[in-house]
Tab-separated table of C-alpha atoms in Angstrom:
chain	number	residue	atom	x	y	z
A	3	MET	CA	39.496	13.068	-16.515
A	4	ARG	CA	38.538	9.404	-17.032
A	5	SER	CA	34.886	8.241	-16.625
A	6	ARG	CA	34.359	7.039	-13.067
A	7	THR	CA	31.469	4.809	-11.981
A	8	LEU	CA	30.008	5.807	-8.709
A	9	PRO	CA	29.891	2.612	-6.643
A	10	ARG	CA	27.915	3.805	-3.624
A	11	ILE	CA	25.780	7.118	-3.491
A	12	VAL	CA	24.433	9.120	-0.650
A	13	LEU	CA	21.732	11.377	-2.030
A	14	ILE	CA	21.498	14.366	0.248
A	15	THR	CA	18.619	16.300	-1.318
A	16	LEU	CA	18.006	18.950	1.229
A	17	LEU	CA	14.456	20.045	0.369
A	18	PHE	CA	14.440	22.922	2.680
A	19	LEU	CA	16.986	24.388	0.377
A	20	LEU	CA	14.995	23.476	-2.662
A	21	THR	CA	11.565	24.559	-1.445
A	22	ALA	CA	9.445	27.519	-2.505
A	23	CYS	CA	5.846	28.396	-1.807
A	24	ARG	CA	2.772	27.857	-4.039
A	25	LEU	CA	0.673	27.916	-0.831
A	26	VAL	CA	-2.959	27.174	-1.265
A	27	GLU	CA	-4.832	30.182	0.115
A	28	PRO	CA	-7.737	29.688	2.213
A	29	ASP	CA	-11.021	31.537	1.003
A	30	LEU	CA	-10.805	34.827	3.088
A	31	GLU	CA	-14.312	36.140	2.791
A	32	SER	CA	-15.410	36.105	6.425
A	33	SER	CA	-15.282	38.826	8.727
A	34	GLY	CA	-14.835	39.166	12.493
A	35	THR	CA	-15.928	35.647	13.476
A	36	VAL	CA	-14.801	32.487	12.141
A	37	GLU	CA	-17.598	30.689	10.365
A	38	PRO	CA	-17.670	27.611	7.994
A	39	GLN	CA	-18.509	28.611	4.432
A	40	VAL	CA	-21.494	26.658	2.927
A	41	ASN	CA	-20.162	26.423	-0.499
A	42	GLY	CA	-16.861	25.131	0.669
A	43	ASP	CA	-14.775	26.739	-2.141
A	44	SER	CA	-11.129	27.804	-1.603
A	45	ALA	CA	-8.930	29.991	-3.772
A	46	GLY	CA	-6.380	28.010	-5.653
A	47	GLU	CA	-3.331	28.857	-8.033
A	48	ALA	CA	-3.695	32.263	-9.711
A	49	GLY	CA	-7.055	33.031	-8.018
A	50	GLU	CA	-8.910	29.968	-9.460
A	51	VAL	CA	-11.806	28.801	-7.397
A	52	VAL	CA	-11.508	25.132	-6.650
A	53	ALA	CA	-14.537	23.493	-5.488
A	54	THR	CA	-14.183	21.114	-2.459
A	55	PRO	CA	-16.926	19.087	-0.846
A	56	TRP	CA	-15.474	20.392	2.704
A	57	PRO	CA	-16.601	23.720	4.182
A	58	ILE	CA	-13.602	25.961	4.800
A	59	VAL	CA	-13.183	27.690	8.025
A	60	ALA	CA	-11.804	30.980	6.938
A	61	SER	CA	-9.719	33.566	8.819
A	62	GLU	CA	-10.119	37.039	7.685
A	63	VAL	CA	-6.362	37.303	7.659
A	64	VAL	CA	-4.579	36.911	4.306
A	65	ARG	CA	-1.128	35.688	3.910
A	66	GLU	CA	1.554	38.080	4.515
A	67	ARG	CA	3.592	38.335	1.405
A	68	GLU	CA	6.305	40.726	2.617
A	69	PRO	CA	7.086	39.757	6.122
A	70	GLN	CA	9.528	42.116	7.936
A	71	VAL	CA	12.278	39.643	8.910
A	72	SER	CA	15.909	40.326	9.625
A	73	GLU	CA	18.764	38.708	7.775
A	74	GLU	CA	20.041	37.340	11.233
A	75	ALA	CA	16.646	35.722	11.628
A	76	LEU	CA	16.798	33.984	8.272
A	77	VAL	CA	20.209	32.715	8.980
A	78	ALA	CA	19.197	31.382	12.351
A	79	LEU	CA	16.145	29.692	10.807
A	80	THR	CA	18.220	28.029	8.032
A	81	GLU	CA	20.996	26.859	10.293
A	82	GLY	CA	18.406	25.276	12.621
A	83	ASN	CA	16.722	23.505	9.511
A	84	VAL	CA	20.073	22.134	8.603
A	85	ALA	CA	20.778	20.866	12.151
A	86	PHE	CA	17.388	19.272	12.340
A	87	SER	CA	17.866	17.610	8.853
A	88	PHE	CA	20.970	15.760	10.041
A	89	ASP	CA	19.553	14.944	13.499
A	90	ILE	CA	16.736	13.172	11.908
A	91	PHE	CA	18.809	11.645	9.137
A	92	ASP	CA	20.970	10.141	11.985
A	93	GLU	CA	17.891	8.479	13.337
A	94	LEU	CA	16.461	7.291	10.112
A	95	ARG	CA	19.674	6.005	8.589
A	96	HIS	CA	19.406	2.945	10.569
A	97	LYS	CA	16.437	1.725	8.533
A	98	GLU	CA	17.464	-0.894	6.026
A	99	GLY	CA	17.555	-0.202	2.249
A	100	ASN	CA	17.269	3.116	0.354
A	101	LEU	CA	16.295	6.278	2.165
A	102	PHE	CA	14.599	9.519	1.114
A	103	PHE	CA	12.694	12.096	3.006
A	104	SER	CA	12.066	15.916	3.186
A	105	PRO	CA	13.242	17.649	6.404
A	106	TYR	CA	11.502	20.651	5.181
A	107	SER	CA	8.102	19.108	4.817
A	108	ILE	CA	8.327	17.502	8.461
A	109	SER	CA	9.673	20.782	9.966
A	110	MET	CA	6.767	22.803	8.147
A	111	ALA	CA	4.098	20.295	9.467
A	112	LEU	CA	5.433	20.501	12.960
A	113	ALA	CA	5.987	24.171	12.851
A	114	MET	CA	2.224	24.525	12.371
A	115	THR	CA	1.757	22.167	15.160
A	116	TYR	CA	4.133	24.174	17.255
A	117	ALA	CA	2.056	27.240	16.841
A	118	GLY	CA	-0.607	25.532	19.047
A	119	ALA	CA	1.876	24.284	21.625
A	120	ARG	CA	2.364	25.795	25.213
A	121	GLY	CA	4.732	25.214	28.243
A	122	GLU	CA	6.966	22.210	28.275
A	123	THR	CA	5.465	20.793	25.084
A	124	ALA	CA	6.565	23.916	23.164
A	125	ARG	CA	9.952	23.882	24.742
A	126	GLN	CA	10.510	20.198	23.723
A	127	MET	CA	9.360	20.884	20.270
A	128	ALA	CA	11.571	23.905	19.817
A	129	GLU	CA	14.599	22.114	20.979
A	130	THR	CA	13.930	19.124	18.779
A	131	LEU	CA	13.103	21.192	15.683
A	132	HIS	CA	16.116	23.640	16.397
A	133	PHE	CA	13.758	26.636	16.447
A	134	ALA	CA	16.149	29.115	18.094
A	135	LEU	CA	13.960	32.087	17.370
A	136	PRO	CA	11.181	33.446	19.749
A	137	GLU	CA	7.766	32.294	18.320
A	138	GLY	CA	6.964	35.842	17.371
A	139	GLU	CA	9.790	35.843	15.107
A	140	LEU	CA	9.764	32.147	14.009
A	141	HIS	CA	6.429	31.807	11.966
A	142	PRO	CA	7.315	35.162	10.002
A	143	ALA	CA	10.809	33.888	9.358
A	144	ILE	CA	9.324	30.630	8.012
A	145	ASN	CA	7.057	32.643	5.898
A	146	ALA	CA	9.824	34.809	4.529
A	147	LEU	CA	12.180	31.927	3.742
A	148	ASP	CA	9.599	30.217	1.685
A	149	LEU	CA	8.890	33.414	-0.195
A	150	SER	CA	12.617	33.953	-0.802
A	151	LEU	CA	13.138	30.440	-2.135
A	152	ALA	CA	10.464	30.628	-4.843
A	153	PRO	CA	11.739	29.822	-8.364
A	154	ALA	CA	12.288	32.820	-10.613
A	155	GLU	CA	9.997	33.299	-13.519
A	156	LEU	CA	12.589	32.967	-16.299
A	157	GLU	CA	11.800	33.972	-19.803
A	158	GLY	CA	12.596	31.385	-22.568
A	159	GLU	CA	13.317	28.685	-20.108
A	160	GLY	CA	10.575	26.453	-21.377
A	161	GLU	CA	11.093	23.924	-18.710
A	162	ALA	CA	11.810	26.087	-15.603
A	163	LEU	CA	12.077	24.672	-12.001
A	164	ARG	CA	8.872	23.604	-10.425
A	165	LEU	CA	8.784	23.782	-6.694
A	166	GLU	CA	5.352	23.845	-4.911
A	167	VAL	CA	4.339	23.676	-1.137
A	168	ALA	CA	0.939	23.528	0.167
A	169	ASN	CA	-0.544	23.240	3.740
A	170	SER	CA	-3.896	22.374	5.027
A	171	LEU	CA	-5.827	21.490	8.115
A	172	TRP	CA	-8.674	19.148	8.706
A	173	ALA	CA	-10.606	19.423	11.862
A	174	GLN	CA	-13.429	17.686	13.478
A	175	GLU	CA	-16.825	19.485	13.208
A	176	GLY	CA	-17.423	21.412	16.231
A	177	PHE	CA	-13.848	21.308	17.381
A	178	PRO	CA	-13.362	24.794	18.918
A	179	VAL	CA	-10.455	26.122	16.828
A	180	ALA	CA	-8.708	29.082	18.545
A	181	HIS	CA	-8.994	32.281	16.441
A	182	PRO	CA	-5.203	33.352	16.996
A	183	PHE	CA	-4.136	29.856	15.976
A	184	LEU	CA	-6.282	29.880	12.818
A	185	ASP	CA	-5.093	33.539	12.013
A	186	LEU	CA	-1.427	32.734	12.388
A	187	LEU	CA	-1.576	29.737	10.132
A	188	ALA	CA	-3.433	31.858	7.388
A	189	ARG	CA	-1.127	34.664	7.711
A	190	GLN	CA	2.251	32.766	7.763
A	191	TYR	CA	1.541	29.460	6.202
A	192	GLY	CA	-1.450	30.108	3.755
A	193	ALA	CA	-3.358	27.347	5.385
A	194	GLY	CA	-7.217	27.084	5.495
A	195	LEU	CA	-9.096	24.744	7.549
A	196	ARG	CA	-11.619	21.961	6.408
A	197	LEU	CA	-14.240	20.472	8.637
A	198	VAL	CA	-14.708	16.790	8.615
A	199	ASP	CA	-16.186	14.035	10.656
A	200	TYR	CA	-13.868	11.600	12.582
A	201	THR	CA	-16.645	10.448	14.961
A	202	SER	CA	-18.038	7.673	12.734
A	203	GLU	CA	-16.198	4.903	10.780
A	204	ALA	CA	-17.770	6.038	7.501
A	205	GLY	CA	-16.880	9.699	8.300
A	206	ARG	CA	-13.188	8.759	9.132
A	207	GLU	CA	-12.789	6.848	5.857
A	208	THR	CA	-14.195	9.681	3.905
A	209	ALA	CA	-11.908	12.181	5.621
A	210	ARG	CA	-8.937	9.841	5.179
A	211	GLU	CA	-9.703	9.736	1.452
A	212	ALA	CA	-10.136	13.371	1.116
A	213	ILE	CA	-6.702	14.117	2.833
A	214	ASN	CA	-5.028	11.518	0.870
A	215	ASN	CA	-6.553	12.866	-2.443
A	216	TRP	CA	-5.491	16.396	-1.518
A	217	VAL	CA	-2.066	15.195	-1.026
A	218	ALA	CA	-1.907	13.503	-4.281
A	219	ARG	CA	-3.229	16.369	-6.185
A	220	GLN	CA	-0.504	18.712	-4.595
A	221	THR	CA	2.246	16.010	-5.400
A	222	GLU	CA	1.091	15.093	-9.064
A	223	ASP	CA	0.011	11.721	-7.728
A	224	LYS	CA	3.449	10.814	-6.499
A	225	ILE	CA	2.395	10.599	-2.826
A	226	LYS	CA	-0.639	8.491	-2.538
A	227	GLU	CA	-2.125	7.020	0.563
A	228	LEU	CA	-0.178	9.051	2.992
A	229	ILE	CA	-2.624	8.334	5.890
A	230	PRO	CA	-2.956	4.523	6.142
A	231	GLU	CA	-6.196	2.855	7.155
A	232	ARG	CA	-6.977	2.796	10.921
A	233	THR	CA	-4.559	5.766	11.536
A	234	LEU	CA	-7.510	8.005	12.333
A	235	SER	CA	-9.917	7.225	15.096
A	236	GLY	CA	-13.059	8.436	16.841
A	237	TYR	CA	-10.763	10.629	19.000
A	238	THR	CA	-9.066	12.363	16.090
A	239	ARG	CA	-9.625	16.118	16.249
A	240	LEU	CA	-7.314	17.639	13.748
A	241	VAL	CA	-4.845	16.766	10.970
A	242	LEU	CA	-2.181	19.231	9.808
A	243	ALA	CA	-0.850	18.347	6.466
A	244	ASN	CA	2.141	19.585	4.301
A	245	ALA	CA	2.820	18.599	0.715
A	246	ILE	CA	5.831	19.387	-1.506
A	247	TYR	CA	6.370	18.766	-5.228
A	248	PHE	CA	9.809	19.334	-6.989
A	249	LEU	CA	10.533	19.027	-10.671
A	250	GLY	CA	13.907	20.103	-12.042
A	251	LYS	CA	15.779	19.534	-15.389
A	252	TRP	CA	19.504	19.334	-15.290
A	253	VAL	CA	21.516	22.290	-16.733
A	254	ALA	CA	23.522	19.641	-18.333
A	255	PRO	CA	21.643	16.379	-19.241
A	256	PHE	CA	23.047	12.919	-19.038
A	257	GLN	CA	23.195	10.311	-21.719
A	258	GLU	CA	22.100	6.746	-21.031
A	259	VAL	CA	25.021	4.440	-21.188
A	260	GLY	CA	23.120	0.957	-20.362
A	261	GLU	CA	23.697	-1.454	-17.513
A	262	GLN	CA	26.946	-1.447	-15.705
A	263	PRO	CA	28.213	-2.893	-12.420
A	264	PHE	CA	27.100	-1.343	-9.071
A	265	THR	CA	28.815	-2.646	-5.818
A	266	LEU	CA	26.482	-3.287	-2.849
A	267	LEU	CA	27.533	-2.822	0.846
A	268	ASN	CA	28.027	-6.595	1.075
A	269	GLY	CA	30.504	-6.642	-1.800
A	270	GLN	CA	28.100	-8.142	-4.348
A	271	GLN	CA	28.026	-6.582	-7.750
A	272	VAL	CA	24.711	-6.034	-9.558
A	273	GLU	CA	23.953	-4.604	-12.985
A	274	VAL	CA	21.911	-1.376	-12.924
A	275	PRO	CA	21.087	1.308	-15.566
A	276	MET	CA	23.739	4.021	-15.790
A	277	MET	CA	23.807	7.531	-17.273
A	278	ALA	CA	26.849	9.597	-18.019
A	279	ARG	CA	28.122	13.157	-18.662
A	280	GLU	CA	31.091	15.246	-19.058
A	281	GLU	CA	30.698	18.795	-17.798
A	282	THR	CA	32.131	21.631	-15.830
A	283	THR	CA	30.538	21.446	-12.551
A	284	PRO	CA	31.408	22.083	-8.677
A	285	TYR	CA	33.403	19.068	-7.436
A	286	ALA	CA	35.592	18.177	-4.542
A	287	ARG	CA	37.797	15.371	-3.542
A	288	GLY	CA	38.299	15.082	0.275
A	289	ASP	CA	39.578	12.514	2.800
A	290	GLY	CA	37.569	9.510	2.051
A	291	TYR	CA	35.030	10.763	-0.298
A	292	GLU	CA	34.098	12.703	-3.610
A	293	VAL	CA	31.265	15.202	-3.989
A	294	VAL	CA	29.615	16.411	-7.134
A	295	ALA	CA	26.991	19.190	-7.425
A	296	LEU	CA	24.525	18.915	-10.218
A	297	ASN	CA	22.643	22.214	-10.936
A	298	TYR	CA	18.924	22.495	-12.190
A	299	ARG	CA	17.747	24.863	-14.634
A	300	GLY	CA	15.705	27.815	-13.627
A	301	GLY	CA	16.829	28.489	-10.158
A	302	PRO	CA	19.580	28.071	-7.585
A	303	ALA	CA	18.565	24.519	-6.753
A	304	ARG	CA	20.999	21.617	-6.956
A	305	MET	CA	21.577	18.163	-6.006
A	306	LEU	CA	24.664	17.138	-4.024
A	307	VAL	CA	26.038	13.580	-4.705
A	308	LEU	CA	28.370	12.586	-1.908
A	309	VAL	CA	30.401	9.346	-2.927
A	310	PRO	CA	32.380	7.687	0.027
A	311	ASP	CA	35.596	5.630	-0.917
A	312	SER	CA	35.091	1.996	-1.185
A	313	GLY	CA	34.804	0.376	2.074
A	314	GLU	CA	34.312	3.688	3.839
A	315	TYR	CA	30.443	4.141	3.382
A	316	LYS	CA	29.289	3.353	6.909
A	317	ALA	CA	31.924	5.312	8.643
A	318	PHE	CA	31.233	8.353	6.270
A	319	GLU	CA	27.459	8.213	6.839
A	320	ALA	CA	27.946	7.839	10.637
A	321	ALA	CA	30.093	10.976	10.595
A	322	LEU	CA	27.955	13.161	8.465
A	323	GLN	CA	26.599	15.883	10.556
A	324	GLN	CA	25.938	19.713	9.955
A	325	GLU	CA	29.598	20.875	10.522
A	326	ARG	CA	30.948	18.017	8.354
A	327	PHE	CA	28.473	18.845	5.628
A	328	ASP	CA	29.243	22.433	5.618
A	329	GLU	CA	32.879	21.723	5.275
A	330	ILE	CA	32.323	19.375	2.361
A	331	VAL	CA	30.006	21.962	0.572
A	332	GLY	CA	32.603	24.709	1.188
A	333	SER	CA	35.273	22.816	-0.569
A	334	LEU	CA	33.474	22.569	-3.823
A	335	GLU	CA	35.342	24.106	-6.825
A	336	ARG	CA	34.502	24.208	-10.508
A	337	SER	CA	36.041	21.233	-12.337
A	338	TYR	CA	35.614	19.532	-15.633
A	339	VAL	CA	34.012	16.222	-14.438
A	340	SER	CA	33.235	13.088	-16.215
A	341	LEU	CA	30.480	11.685	-14.231
A	342	THR	CA	28.688	8.136	-14.487
A	343	MET	CA	25.937	7.545	-11.999
A	344	PRO	CA	22.837	5.249	-11.807
A	345	SER	CA	19.358	6.494	-12.629
A	346	PHE	CA	16.901	5.503	-9.835
A	347	GLU	CA	13.390	5.785	-8.585
A	348	PHE	CA	11.898	4.782	-5.135
A	349	GLU	CA	9.618	5.599	-2.271
A	350	SER	CA	10.261	5.886	1.584
A	351	ASP	CA	7.695	6.051	4.286
A	352	PHE	CA	7.885	6.516	8.075
A	353	VAL	CA	5.757	6.891	11.228
A	354	LEU	CA	7.954	9.288	13.061
A	355	ASN	CA	6.567	9.096	16.647
A	356	GLU	CA	9.426	6.979	18.106
A	357	VAL	CA	12.003	8.917	16.177
A	358	LEU	CA	10.879	12.505	17.398
A	359	GLU	CA	10.446	11.137	20.902
A	360	GLU	CA	13.974	9.946	20.910
A	361	MET	CA	15.108	13.236	19.433
A	362	GLY	CA	13.655	14.907	22.661
A	363	MET	CA	9.938	15.533	21.723
A	364	ALA	CA	8.410	13.106	24.441
A	365	ASP	CA	5.613	15.227	25.962
A	366	PRO	CA	3.702	16.049	22.717
A	367	PHE	CA	2.853	12.494	22.225
A	368	LYS	CA	1.582	11.750	25.839
A	369	PRO	CA	-1.987	12.681	26.359
A	370	GLU	CA	-1.380	13.326	30.148
A	371	LEU	CA	1.509	15.734	29.471
A	372	ALA	CA	0.803	17.280	26.002
A	373	ASP	CA	-0.133	20.922	26.172
A	374	PHE	CA	-1.749	22.067	22.868
A	375	SER	CA	-4.058	24.581	24.501
A	376	GLY	CA	-3.106	27.285	21.850
A	377	MET	CA	-5.131	25.215	19.173
A	378	SER	CA	-8.499	25.241	21.094
A	379	ALA	CA	-10.551	28.067	22.039
A	380	LYS	CA	-11.967	25.896	24.778
A	381	ASN	CA	-8.676	24.221	25.929
A	382	GLU	CA	-9.686	20.858	24.709
A	383	PRO	CA	-8.578	18.449	27.193
A	384	GLY	CA	-6.017	15.575	26.413
A	385	LEU	CA	-4.986	17.020	22.963
A	386	TYR	CA	-1.977	15.338	21.749
A	387	ILE	CA	-0.014	14.191	18.715
A	388	SER	CA	-1.173	10.623	17.973
A	389	ALA	CA	0.852	10.174	14.742
A	390	VAL	CA	3.379	11.985	12.504
A	391	ILE	CA	3.434	10.303	9.191
A	392	HIS	CA	5.829	11.035	6.397
A	393	LYS	CA	6.132	9.695	2.865
A	394	ALA	CA	8.354	10.770	-0.032
A	395	PHE	CA	9.237	9.901	-3.622
A	396	VAL	CA	12.247	10.547	-5.770
A	397	ALA	CA	13.043	9.772	-9.466
A	398	VAL	CA	16.352	10.685	-10.922
A	399	ASP	CA	17.090	10.111	-14.700
A	400	GLU	CA	19.031	11.559	-17.549
A	401	GLU	CA	16.793	14.557	-17.867
A	402	GLY	CA	16.593	15.545	-14.083
A	403	THR	CA	14.839	14.913	-11.031
A	404	GLU	CA	11.146	14.663	-9.762
A	405	ALA	CA	10.623	14.578	-6.066
A	406	ALA	CA	7.621	14.816	-3.786
A	407	ALA	CA	6.877	14.386	-0.099
A	408	ALA	CA	4.107	14.908	2.359
A	409	THR	CA	3.825	15.102	6.186
A	410	ALA	CA	0.638	14.542	8.247
A	411	VAL	CA	0.401	15.368	11.985
A	412	VAL	CA	-2.654	13.593	13.452
A	413	MET	CA	-4.046	15.310	16.654
A	414	GLY	CA	-6.356	13.237	18.943
A	415	THR	CA	-7.693	13.281	22.466
A	416	GLU	CA	-7.738	10.438	24.785
A	417	GLU	CA	-10.960	10.266	26.658
A	418	GLU	CA	-12.750	7.607	28.700
A	419	PRO	CA	-15.303	5.692	26.439
A	420	PRO	CA	-18.906	6.123	27.743
A	421	GLU	CA	-20.144	3.367	30.069
A	422	PRO	CA	-22.517	1.191	28.041
A	423	ASP	CA	-26.130	1.029	29.079
A	424	ALA	CA	-26.224	-2.759	28.578
A	425	ARG	CA	-23.822	-5.450	27.820
A	426	VAL	CA	-25.000	-8.228	25.480
A	427	THR	CA	-23.129	-11.438	24.808
A	428	VAL	CA	-24.579	-13.730	22.163
A	429	ASP	CA	-23.304	-16.913	23.463
A	430	ARG	CA	-26.421	-19.129	23.127
A	431	PRO	CA	-28.943	-20.054	20.486
A	432	PHE	CA	-30.749	-16.914	19.092
A	433	LEU	CA	-33.452	-15.621	16.540
A	434	PHE	CA	-32.696	-12.991	13.954
A	435	ALA	CA	-34.708	-10.922	11.580
A	436	ILE	CA	-34.147	-8.607	8.594
A	437	GLN	CA	-36.899	-5.972	8.486
A	438	ASP	CA	-37.816	-3.012	6.369
A	439	SER	CA	-37.846	-0.324	8.989
A	440	ASP	CA	-40.156	1.989	7.202
A	441	THR	CA	-43.124	-0.483	6.882
A	442	GLY	CA	-42.393	-3.149	9.493
A	443	THR	CA	-42.169	-5.770	6.708
A	444	LEU	CA	-40.099	-8.846	7.623
A	445	LEU	CA	-37.884	-9.626	4.746
A	446	PHE	CA	-35.992	-12.507	6.458
A	447	LEU	CA	-36.471	-14.394	9.580
A	448	GLY	CA	-34.284	-17.111	11.228
A	449	ARG	CA	-32.612	-18.607	14.079
A	450	VAL	CA	-29.178	-19.843	14.996
A	451	LEU	CA	-28.915	-22.924	17.129
A	452	ASP	CA	-25.372	-23.872	16.216
A	453	PRO	CA	-23.137	-21.209	14.498
A	454	ARG	CA	-20.797	-24.042	13.197
A	455	ALA	CA	-23.387	-25.661	10.984
A	456	ASP	CA	-23.331	-25.198	7.273
């Protein structure tokens, strides 16, 4: 087969099929009641104790490592994940330029949030996220799926697949976390809860930096500044965060072949770095497209590269739904393929509020309608989702793929601000002083008669 340059590439890296758990365990030393730990340490990978400046609210419940879940439940969960993936792809694809996201990360963060939802709020979330299982079966199934997708420990591989997931919660000090909610997230998601201060501007910035630093550590610094400035407010009560990191080496590496033409959607040709290989690999030619599967070492993960025919990209993308995708994947057959494709690297970021509302999750974003009473022991009034933030990174080269993503669900309350005791408007000449408050010493003294004067 002659070498073929891929003119347009749809990268469908379904991270829910590529994801395993190296979930960060909360420190589970408490008994009976939920108390913040003074030393603020949490158990890290392989039992390593990792110091954190934030106290951990620890459940006495450990993560369940062998959840009893039926095969039918796992199939239902996976089918729902695929359906959600293409639903959200259909919304996000209208954004200009390259696109990359992790449906698994978004689903995981919102599944933790769903654990605290009740009533119509829970119904809308379940429908949007395609959670077909009863809640009592859903969370154990998510746990079981994560555990089943863990990369195998292969001897002699040297560069085996890395696939890591971590969950965490960051709550306002004094927020009355419901014990069943905390226990469920510890048991099924391995998530501990850190206490922070969102009430002051300095506290919010410190908390934001701490969450962003946590995400950066979990993603090998590929996802930075997940939560932008001014996202958190004095009414933020809880942030639920998920982070994913993936590193895979091709079973059959590529060779660099230099810059070659790549045709954009508008017909313009540009020169881009290309890589090539000839290898036996799953391949299919269908009506208006080609598809190639690229396997990674050390596990069942693979990248699927779907290439619409010239001039057919927009129609192909618009028609790509779960049934069509399953049909395409089912047509793959092992073939000897000469493949030439670009190497690339980019980031995508989204605020998903409007997207999820359009998909059917309207009430969770409305303070007057949202019901997250399962999160709060005292049924905190007006608790709602103020932001769902997602960021993803991907790099594909001759050796393999590095990908990372993170999602933050920011929960807040909408309350009436207190009535001020006095209102002061400085709209006339005034005096001012800078004083040492301990001794009363006046360090500076002045007046302002005209603020415009130099």
